[in-house]
Amino acid sequence: MKRLLTLLAFILAAASTLTVEALPPEIDSLVRVARLAHDSIRPRLYNDIAWKLRYTDPKLAIKYANTALETTKEPAIDDKKEEPRANTIIGICYKNLGEYGEAVKCYEEAHRVRVLLDNKEELAYSNINLANIYININDPDKAMEYVENIRKDLPTINKKDILAYYHLNYGRICTMKGIYDTAYVELNEALRLRQELNVARSSILSTLRLIAELQVLSGDTASAVANYQTIIRDSLLIDKPMFTDVYNSMANIYLNRAKYDSAEYYARGAYAIAQNIAAKQKMERIAGTVGMVLYRQKKYQEAAKWFGQKIELSNNVYDAELN
């Protein structure tokens, strides 16, 4: 029995070592620091880890953000600033995984705490997140309520990054409502502000993607393709959820142009990336694109398999939402 327990302990230690080694060096270092840190700063450190993982490994990020959330509620800590931050990060991760219902719950909880704290700047970011998620679940009227909240507080905040988010979300809402001229003005203003602020290239590319989507809707697919190709060239700087959307959009453009080889290349690429990050809602949508590309090529049996995959994924997503 003693030998068995010793062997078990060795196996567990080895597994633990492998788990740590599997993390990127920067994350590994933060995890080690967080484990040894004073209670008062552990929530911030665990949130920092989750923030860095939110796009590359959203499921793991949720675990670390939940650790931060649990730590904030310990009587000796009670960190009200890191609590809404943890909920926000968890919401972002659920959004990246396509689980929008869970994302809404997390954002609303973060917003509730920030209302109590009465910090206008932090409240603005909560309104930004809520507007963004309601745009993602196709509810522009609800999203507009939060955009209006941002607009009301802008004179007291006067921060260009928040102003950029305001124009960005307002432009997206106008796109959804078919008000393309206004949407184009708003999105380009968001792009101008972000370039002026010298923000991360990834934020500029995400704005460019929204402009490309608007160009597709307004019929200017040539400009859209040029913008999508600019984004793809900077592929190392964009997150995987956005990459799937860009590839799927390219697939649909080439599908409509009857350029089926290119359409299939982008559609299968989009699906592979969505599968890699387990984004089921994205996988469902893209499976339909792959199926349609194959159908147009008269590859009916293979197309039927992909349409079946779309239905199966749709049922899985629906079941997950019910539970």
mmCIF file of C-alpha atoms in Angstrom:
data_model
loop_
_atom_site.group_PDB
_atom_site.id
_atom_site.type_symbol
_atom_site.label_atom_id
_atom_site.label_comp_id
_atom_site.label_asym_id
_atom_site.label_seq_id
_atom_site.Cartn_x
_atom_site.Cartn_y
_atom_site.Cartn_z
ATOM 1 C CA MET A 1 0.000 0.000 0.000
ATOM 2 C CA LYS A 2 2.844 2.367 0.875
ATOM 3 C CA ARG A 3 4.452 1.765 -2.526
ATOM 4 C CA LEU A 4 1.107 2.372 -4.237
ATOM 5 C CA LEU A 5 0.609 5.677 -2.426
ATOM 6 C CA THR A 6 4.166 6.723 -3.267
ATOM 7 C CA LEU A 7 3.616 5.870 -6.937
ATOM 8 C CA LEU A 8 0.309 7.773 -6.963
ATOM 9 C CA ALA A 9 1.969 10.825 -5.428
ATOM 10 C CA PHE A 10 4.708 10.675 -8.065
ATOM 11 C CA ILE A 11 2.157 10.449 -10.887
ATOM 12 C CA LEU A 12 0.185 13.412 -9.525
ATOM 13 C CA ALA A 13 3.354 15.467 -9.144
ATOM 14 C CA ALA A 14 4.386 14.638 -12.703
ATOM 15 C CA ALA A 15 0.947 15.550 -14.026
ATOM 16 C CA SER A 16 1.097 18.839 -12.144
ATOM 17 C CA THR A 17 4.510 19.583 -13.656
ATOM 18 C CA LEU A 18 3.238 18.818 -17.140
ATOM 19 C CA THR A 19 0.279 21.160 -16.633
ATOM 20 C CA VAL A 20 2.561 24.018 -15.621
ATOM 21 C CA GLU A 21 4.978 23.333 -18.466
ATOM 22 C CA ALA A 22 2.084 23.385 -20.934
ATOM 23 C CA LEU A 23 1.427 27.042 -20.096
ATOM 24 C CA PRO A 24 3.203 29.819 -22.004
ATOM 25 C CA PRO A 25 6.240 31.078 -20.021
ATOM 26 C CA GLU A 26 4.658 34.465 -19.254
ATOM 27 C CA ILE A 27 1.482 32.821 -17.889
ATOM 28 C CA ASP A 28 3.489 30.196 -16.016
ATOM 29 C CA SER A 29 5.435 32.952 -14.233
ATOM 30 C CA LEU A 30 2.242 34.801 -13.275
ATOM 31 C CA VAL A 31 0.658 31.611 -11.923
ATOM 32 C CA ARG A 32 3.681 30.959 -9.731
ATOM 33 C CA VAL A 33 3.659 34.548 -8.439
ATOM 34 C CA ALA A 34 -0.116 34.456 -7.773
ATOM 35 C CA ARG A 35 0.154 31.261 -5.724
ATOM 36 C CA LEU A 36 2.752 32.834 -3.420
ATOM 37 C CA ALA A 37 1.348 36.376 -3.374
ATOM 38 C CA HIS A 38 -0.197 38.183 -0.431
ATOM 39 C CA ASP A 39 -3.981 37.736 -0.186
ATOM 40 C CA SER A 40 -4.597 41.405 -0.970
ATOM 41 C CA ILE A 41 -3.147 41.162 -4.505
ATOM 42 C CA ARG A 42 -4.110 37.596 -5.469
ATOM 43 C CA PRO A 43 -7.446 38.598 -7.095
ATOM 44 C CA ARG A 44 -5.674 41.106 -9.357
ATOM 45 C CA LEU A 45 -2.997 38.605 -10.345
ATOM 46 C CA TYR A 46 -5.494 35.857 -11.163
ATOM 47 C CA ASN A 47 -7.507 38.367 -13.203
ATOM 48 C CA ASP A 48 -4.316 39.396 -15.033
ATOM 49 C CA ILE A 49 -3.723 35.739 -15.945
ATOM 50 C CA ALA A 50 -7.312 35.306 -17.143
ATOM 51 C CA TRP A 51 -7.111 38.523 -19.187
ATOM 52 C CA LYS A 52 -4.040 37.288 -21.038
ATOM 53 C CA LEU A 53 -5.735 33.955 -21.808
ATOM 54 C CA ARG A 54 -9.151 35.327 -22.810
ATOM 55 C CA TYR A 55 -8.624 34.787 -26.555
ATOM 56 C CA THR A 56 -5.991 32.066 -26.724
ATOM 57 C CA ASP A 57 -7.627 29.731 -24.190
ATOM 58 C CA PRO A 58 -10.987 31.119 -22.977
ATOM 59 C CA LYS A 59 -11.900 27.977 -21.013
ATOM 60 C CA LEU A 60 -8.714 28.148 -18.969
ATOM 61 C CA ALA A 61 -9.193 31.903 -18.583
ATOM 62 C CA ILE A 62 -12.623 31.282 -17.040
ATOM 63 C CA LYS A 63 -11.037 29.013 -14.427
ATOM 64 C CA TYR A 64 -8.519 31.666 -13.382
ATOM 65 C CA ALA A 65 -11.136 34.456 -13.391
ATOM 66 C CA ASN A 66 -13.392 32.287 -11.218
ATOM 67 C CA THR A 67 -10.456 31.808 -8.840
ATOM 68 C CA ALA A 68 -10.095 35.595 -8.722
ATOM 69 C CA LEU A 69 -13.841 35.951 -8.128
ATOM 70 C CA GLU A 70 -13.819 33.442 -5.263
ATOM 71 C CA THR A 71 -10.783 35.137 -3.731
ATOM 72 C CA THR A 72 -12.430 38.591 -3.809
ATOM 73 C CA LYS A 73 -15.249 37.272 -1.629
ATOM 74 C CA GLU A 74 -12.988 36.059 1.146
ATOM 75 C CA PRO A 75 -13.766 38.157 4.285
ATOM 76 C CA ALA A 76 -10.163 39.289 4.653
ATOM 77 C CA ILE A 77 -10.043 40.623 1.078
ATOM 78 C CA ASP A 78 -13.492 41.794 -0.168
ATOM 79 C CA ASP A 79 -12.016 43.440 -3.285
ATOM 80 C CA LYS A 80 -14.927 45.259 -4.967
ATOM 81 C CA LYS A 81 -12.810 46.509 -7.857
ATOM 82 C CA GLU A 82 -11.534 43.094 -8.931
ATOM 83 C CA GLU A 83 -14.937 41.416 -8.493
ATOM 84 C CA PRO A 84 -16.621 43.139 -11.481
ATOM 85 C CA ARG A 85 -13.385 42.799 -13.447
ATOM 86 C CA ALA A 86 -13.469 39.026 -12.949
ATOM 87 C CA ASN A 87 -17.103 38.844 -14.072
ATOM 88 C CA THR A 88 -16.277 40.966 -17.107
ATOM 89 C CA ILE A 89 -13.404 38.685 -18.136
ATOM 90 C CA ILE A 90 -15.595 35.602 -17.704
ATOM 91 C CA GLY A 91 -18.221 37.318 -19.863
ATOM 92 C CA ILE A 92 -15.654 38.038 -22.584
ATOM 93 C CA CYS A 93 -14.565 34.378 -22.521
ATOM 94 C CA TYR A 94 -18.139 33.129 -22.836
ATOM 95 C CA LYS A 95 -18.661 35.557 -25.722
ATOM 96 C CA ASN A 96 -15.553 34.190 -27.430
ATOM 97 C CA LEU A 97 -16.930 30.669 -26.964
ATOM 98 C CA GLY A 98 -20.250 31.741 -28.505
ATOM 99 C CA GLU A 99 -22.156 31.296 -25.220
ATOM 100 C CA TYR A 100 -23.854 34.684 -25.300
ATOM 101 C CA GLY A 101 -26.482 33.949 -22.645
ATOM 102 C CA GLU A 102 -23.770 33.246 -20.066
ATOM 103 C CA ALA A 103 -21.854 36.317 -21.211
ATOM 104 C CA VAL A 104 -24.899 38.542 -20.604
ATOM 105 C CA LYS A 105 -25.271 37.208 -17.039
ATOM 106 C CA CYS A 106 -21.628 37.950 -16.254
ATOM 107 C CA TYR A 107 -21.703 41.440 -17.780
ATOM 108 C CA GLU A 108 -24.912 42.315 -15.924
ATOM 109 C CA GLU A 109 -23.421 41.181 -12.606
ATOM 110 C CA ALA A 110 -20.310 43.289 -13.252
ATOM 111 C CA HIS A 111 -22.552 46.242 -14.142
ATOM 112 C CA ARG A 112 -24.612 45.803 -10.951
ATOM 113 C CA VAL A 113 -21.500 46.087 -8.747
ATOM 114 C CA ARG A 114 -20.128 49.051 -10.706
ATOM 115 C CA VAL A 115 -23.412 50.937 -10.290
ATOM 116 C CA LEU A 116 -22.973 50.548 -6.522
ATOM 117 C CA LEU A 117 -19.368 51.775 -6.750
ATOM 118 C CA ASP A 118 -20.532 54.793 -8.826
ATOM 119 C CA ASN A 119 -17.368 55.045 -10.907
ATOM 120 C CA LYS A 120 -18.390 56.733 -14.178
ATOM 121 C CA GLU A 121 -15.410 55.452 -16.130
ATOM 122 C CA GLU A 122 -15.868 51.826 -15.019
ATOM 123 C CA LEU A 123 -19.615 52.124 -15.651
ATOM 124 C CA ALA A 124 -18.886 53.265 -19.199
ATOM 125 C CA TYR A 125 -16.909 50.090 -19.847
ATOM 126 C CA SER A 126 -19.782 48.008 -18.444
ATOM 127 C CA ASN A 127 -22.182 49.795 -20.792
ATOM 128 C CA ILE A 128 -19.783 49.135 -23.669
ATOM 129 C CA ASN A 129 -19.676 45.408 -22.887
ATOM 130 C CA LEU A 130 -23.451 45.132 -22.556
ATOM 131 C CA ALA A 131 -24.060 47.069 -25.779
ATOM 132 C CA ASN A 132 -21.577 44.814 -27.528
ATOM 133 C CA ILE A 133 -23.141 41.549 -26.311
ATOM 134 C CA TYR A 134 -26.672 42.645 -27.252
ATOM 135 C CA ILE A 135 -25.357 43.492 -30.707
ATOM 136 C CA ASN A 136 -23.955 39.955 -30.877
ATOM 137 C CA ILE A 137 -27.328 38.429 -29.979
ATOM 138 C CA ASN A 138 -29.040 40.613 -32.581
ATOM 139 C CA ASP A 139 -30.948 42.960 -30.272
ATOM 140 C CA PRO A 140 -30.014 46.448 -31.546
ATOM 141 C CA ASP A 141 -32.734 48.220 -29.552
ATOM 142 C CA LYS A 142 -31.474 46.826 -26.250
ATOM 143 C CA ALA A 143 -27.886 47.576 -27.299
ATOM 144 C CA MET A 144 -28.898 51.175 -28.042
ATOM 145 C CA GLU A 145 -30.031 51.645 -24.417
ATOM 146 C CA TYR A 146 -26.462 51.048 -23.230
ATOM 147 C CA VAL A 147 -24.944 53.172 -26.017
ATOM 148 C CA GLU A 148 -27.190 56.026 -24.849
ATOM 149 C CA ASN A 149 -25.888 55.524 -21.300
ATOM 150 C CA ILE A 150 -22.359 55.960 -22.638
ATOM 151 C CA ARG A 151 -23.308 59.125 -24.542
ATOM 152 C CA LYS A 152 -24.870 60.711 -21.419
ATOM 153 C CA ASP A 153 -21.709 60.189 -19.374
ATOM 154 C CA LEU A 154 -19.181 61.206 -22.046
ATOM 155 C CA PRO A 155 -18.939 64.893 -20.905
ATOM 156 C CA THR A 156 -17.886 63.788 -17.411
ATOM 157 C CA ILE A 157 -15.415 61.151 -18.633
ATOM 158 C CA ASN A 158 -13.757 62.750 -21.668
ATOM 159 C CA LYS A 159 -11.670 59.708 -22.622
ATOM 160 C CA LYS A 160 -10.969 59.086 -26.284
ATOM 161 C CA ASP A 161 -10.950 55.299 -25.990
ATOM 162 C CA ILE A 162 -14.480 55.340 -24.542
ATOM 163 C CA LEU A 163 -15.532 57.809 -27.257
ATOM 164 C CA ALA A 164 -14.127 55.387 -29.839
ATOM 165 C CA TYR A 165 -16.192 52.549 -28.334
ATOM 166 C CA TYR A 166 -19.272 54.775 -28.445
ATOM 167 C CA HIS A 167 -18.843 55.436 -32.184
ATOM 168 C CA LEU A 168 -17.985 51.773 -32.792
ATOM 169 C CA ASN A 169 -21.121 50.384 -31.148
ATOM 170 C CA TYR A 170 -23.354 53.104 -32.576
ATOM 171 C CA GLY A 171 -21.982 52.273 -36.031
ATOM 172 C CA ARG A 172 -22.661 48.573 -35.509
ATOM 173 C CA ILE A 173 -26.247 49.289 -34.442
ATOM 174 C CA CYS A 174 -26.785 51.466 -37.526
ATOM 175 C CA THR A 175 -25.386 48.625 -39.648
ATOM 176 C CA MET A 176 -27.916 46.219 -38.119
ATOM 177 C CA LYS A 177 -30.745 48.665 -38.781
ATOM 178 C CA GLY A 178 -29.677 49.169 -42.410
ATOM 179 C CA ILE A 179 -28.660 52.816 -41.918
ATOM 180 C CA TYR A 180 -25.445 52.280 -43.861
ATOM 181 C CA ASP A 181 -24.389 55.885 -44.511
ATOM 182 C CA THR A 182 -24.471 56.756 -40.809
ATOM 183 C CA ALA A 183 -22.839 53.435 -39.910
ATOM 184 C CA TYR A 184 -19.954 54.128 -42.283
ATOM 185 C CA VAL A 185 -19.359 57.576 -40.739
ATOM 186 C CA GLU A 186 -19.482 56.215 -37.176
ATOM 187 C CA LEU A 187 -17.187 53.243 -37.816
ATOM 188 C CA ASN A 188 -14.642 55.374 -39.630
ATOM 189 C CA GLU A 189 -14.685 57.846 -36.733
ATOM 190 C CA ALA A 190 -13.996 54.946 -34.354
ATOM 191 C CA LEU A 191 -11.120 53.863 -36.623
ATOM 192 C CA ARG A 192 -9.717 57.421 -36.725
ATOM 193 C CA LEU A 193 -9.815 57.735 -32.928
ATOM 194 C CA ARG A 194 -8.142 54.383 -32.418
ATOM 195 C CA GLN A 195 -5.393 55.244 -34.872
ATOM 196 C CA GLU A 196 -4.933 58.609 -33.152
ATOM 197 C CA LEU A 197 -4.673 56.869 -29.779
ATOM 198 C CA ASN A 198 -2.060 54.519 -31.216
ATOM 199 C CA VAL A 199 -3.908 51.532 -29.739
ATOM 200 C CA ALA A 200 -2.891 47.924 -30.307
ATOM 201 C CA ARG A 201 -2.938 46.914 -33.959
ATOM 202 C CA SER A 202 -5.458 44.183 -33.130
ATOM 203 C CA SER A 203 -8.045 46.817 -32.077
ATOM 204 C CA ILE A 204 -7.565 48.681 -35.351
ATOM 205 C CA LEU A 205 -7.975 45.431 -37.296
ATOM 206 C CA SER A 206 -11.185 44.579 -35.455
ATOM 207 C CA THR A 207 -12.596 47.995 -36.441
ATOM 208 C CA LEU A 208 -11.490 47.421 -40.028
ATOM 209 C CA ARG A 209 -13.351 44.102 -39.995
ATOM 210 C CA LEU A 210 -16.588 45.873 -39.044
ATOM 211 C CA ILE A 211 -16.090 48.327 -41.905
ATOM 212 C CA ALA A 212 -15.504 45.369 -44.263
ATOM 213 C CA GLU A 213 -18.727 43.719 -43.070
ATOM 214 C CA LEU A 214 -20.588 46.963 -43.743
ATOM 215 C CA GLN A 215 -19.050 47.108 -47.232
ATOM 216 C CA VAL A 216 -20.305 43.582 -47.942
ATOM 217 C CA LEU A 217 -23.824 44.552 -46.893
ATOM 218 C CA SER A 218 -23.761 47.715 -49.003
ATOM 219 C CA GLY A 219 -22.517 45.775 -52.049
ATOM 220 C CA ASP A 220 -18.914 47.012 -52.137
ATOM 221 C CA THR A 221 -17.344 43.534 -51.928
ATOM 222 C CA ALA A 222 -14.130 44.614 -53.688
ATOM 223 C CA SER A 223 -13.303 47.030 -50.850
ATOM 224 C CA ALA A 224 -14.397 44.415 -48.310
ATOM 225 C CA VAL A 225 -12.025 41.791 -49.741
ATOM 226 C CA ALA A 226 -9.150 44.297 -49.681
ATOM 227 C CA ASN A 227 -9.828 45.050 -45.999
ATOM 228 C CA TYR A 228 -10.205 41.361 -45.106
ATOM 229 C CA GLN A 229 -6.892 40.597 -46.806
ATOM 230 C CA THR A 230 -5.224 43.358 -44.787
ATOM 231 C CA ILE A 231 -6.529 41.700 -41.631
ATOM 232 C CA ILE A 232 -5.416 38.219 -42.714
ATOM 233 C CA ARG A 233 -1.891 39.468 -43.447
ATOM 234 C CA ASP A 234 -1.707 40.486 -39.777
ATOM 235 C CA SER A 235 -3.073 37.107 -38.664
ATOM 236 C CA LEU A 236 -0.673 36.821 -35.712
ATOM 237 C CA LEU A 237 -2.152 39.993 -34.208
ATOM 238 C CA ILE A 238 -5.822 39.033 -34.272
ATOM 239 C CA ASP A 239 -7.695 36.710 -31.962
ATOM 240 C CA LYS A 240 -9.038 33.356 -33.112
ATOM 241 C CA PRO A 241 -12.767 34.227 -32.774
ATOM 242 C CA MET A 242 -12.293 37.194 -35.133
ATOM 243 C CA PHE A 243 -10.179 35.081 -37.493
ATOM 244 C CA THR A 244 -13.062 32.597 -37.899
ATOM 245 C CA ASP A 245 -15.445 35.445 -38.750
ATOM 246 C CA VAL A 246 -13.059 36.927 -41.322
ATOM 247 C CA TYR A 247 -12.475 33.571 -43.009
ATOM 248 C CA ASN A 248 -16.207 32.794 -43.046
ATOM 249 C CA SER A 249 -16.965 36.197 -44.578
ATOM 250 C CA MET A 250 -14.347 35.622 -47.285
ATOM 251 C CA ALA A 251 -15.878 32.202 -47.954
ATOM 252 C CA ASN A 252 -19.307 33.736 -48.478
ATOM 253 C CA ILE A 253 -17.978 36.440 -50.790
ATOM 254 C CA TYR A 254 -16.277 33.843 -53.005
ATOM 255 C CA LEU A 255 -19.357 31.610 -52.793
ATOM 256 C CA ASN A 256 -21.497 34.421 -54.193
ATOM 257 C CA ARG A 257 -18.903 34.968 -56.937
ATOM 258 C CA ALA A 258 -19.049 31.220 -57.777
ATOM 259 C CA LYS A 259 -15.337 30.872 -57.001
ATOM 260 C CA TYR A 260 -15.846 27.624 -55.166
ATOM 261 C CA ASP A 261 -12.221 26.555 -54.597
ATOM 262 C CA SER A 262 -11.465 29.791 -52.767
ATOM 263 C CA ALA A 263 -14.788 29.607 -50.920
ATOM 264 C CA GLU A 264 -14.061 26.066 -49.733
ATOM 265 C CA TYR A 265 -10.534 26.999 -48.629
ATOM 266 C CA TYR A 266 -11.766 29.846 -46.423
ATOM 267 C CA ALA A 267 -14.830 27.978 -45.118
ATOM 268 C CA ARG A 268 -12.849 24.918 -44.043
ATOM 269 C CA GLY A 269 -10.190 27.172 -42.514
ATOM 270 C CA ALA A 270 -12.843 29.053 -40.541
ATOM 271 C CA TYR A 271 -14.342 25.813 -39.255
ATOM 272 C CA ALA A 272 -10.967 24.415 -38.180
ATOM 273 C CA ILE A 273 -10.203 27.518 -36.114
ATOM 274 C CA ALA A 274 -13.694 27.578 -34.545
ATOM 275 C CA GLN A 275 -13.333 23.894 -33.684
ATOM 276 C CA ASN A 276 -9.933 24.564 -32.130
ATOM 277 C CA ILE A 277 -11.452 27.038 -29.661
ATOM 278 C CA ALA A 278 -14.674 24.989 -29.208
ATOM 279 C CA ALA A 279 -16.895 27.891 -30.339
ATOM 280 C CA LYS A 280 -20.016 25.844 -31.075
ATOM 281 C CA GLN A 281 -22.200 28.673 -32.349
ATOM 282 C CA LYS A 282 -19.498 29.701 -34.804
ATOM 283 C CA MET A 283 -18.995 26.059 -35.808
ATOM 284 C CA GLU A 284 -22.734 25.737 -36.484
ATOM 285 C CA ARG A 285 -22.799 28.809 -38.728
ATOM 286 C CA ILE A 286 -19.635 27.858 -40.602
ATOM 287 C CA ALA A 287 -20.764 24.246 -41.109
ATOM 288 C CA GLY A 288 -23.661 25.694 -43.097
ATOM 289 C CA THR A 289 -21.225 27.696 -45.219
ATOM 290 C CA VAL A 290 -19.092 24.622 -45.948
ATOM 291 C CA GLY A 291 -22.236 22.643 -46.798
ATOM 292 C CA MET A 292 -23.460 25.301 -49.225
ATOM 293 C CA VAL A 293 -20.066 25.530 -50.957
ATOM 294 C CA LEU A 294 -20.041 21.750 -51.479
ATOM 295 C CA TYR A 295 -23.682 21.764 -52.613
ATOM 296 C CA ARG A 296 -22.930 24.390 -55.263
ATOM 297 C CA GLN A 297 -20.109 22.145 -56.467
ATOM 298 C CA LYS A 298 -22.650 19.270 -56.715
ATOM 299 C CA LYS A 299 -20.830 17.276 -54.047
ATOM 300 C CA TYR A 300 -24.193 16.352 -52.586
ATOM 301 C CA GLN A 301 -23.219 13.534 -50.215
ATOM 302 C CA GLU A 302 -20.461 15.523 -48.571
ATOM 303 C CA ALA A 303 -22.694 18.607 -48.435
ATOM 304 C CA ALA A 304 -25.397 16.556 -46.686
ATOM 305 C CA LYS A 305 -22.888 15.542 -43.988
ATOM 306 C CA TRP A 306 -22.026 19.178 -43.309
ATOM 307 C CA PHE A 307 -25.684 20.225 -43.194
ATOM 308 C CA GLY A 308 -26.235 17.369 -40.741
ATOM 309 C CA GLN A 309 -23.330 18.655 -38.686
ATOM 310 C CA LYS A 310 -24.939 22.093 -38.646
ATOM 311 C CA ILE A 311 -28.210 20.624 -37.339
ATOM 312 C CA GLU A 312 -26.395 18.575 -34.694
ATOM 313 C CA LEU A 313 -24.434 21.613 -33.513
ATOM 314 C CA SER A 314 -27.603 23.692 -33.471
ATOM 315 C CA ASN A 315 -29.261 21.126 -31.194
ATOM 316 C CA ASN A 316 -26.209 21.028 -28.911
ATOM 317 C CA VAL A 317 -26.180 24.814 -28.566
ATOM 318 C CA TYR A 318 -29.947 24.847 -27.887
ATOM 319 C CA ASP A 319 -29.618 22.102 -25.249
ATOM 320 C CA ALA A 320 -26.747 23.965 -23.576
ATOM 321 C CA GLU A 321 -28.836 27.138 -23.383
ATOM 322 C CA LEU A 322 -31.775 25.220 -21.845
ATOM 323 C CA ASN A 323 -29.517 23.722 -19.209
#
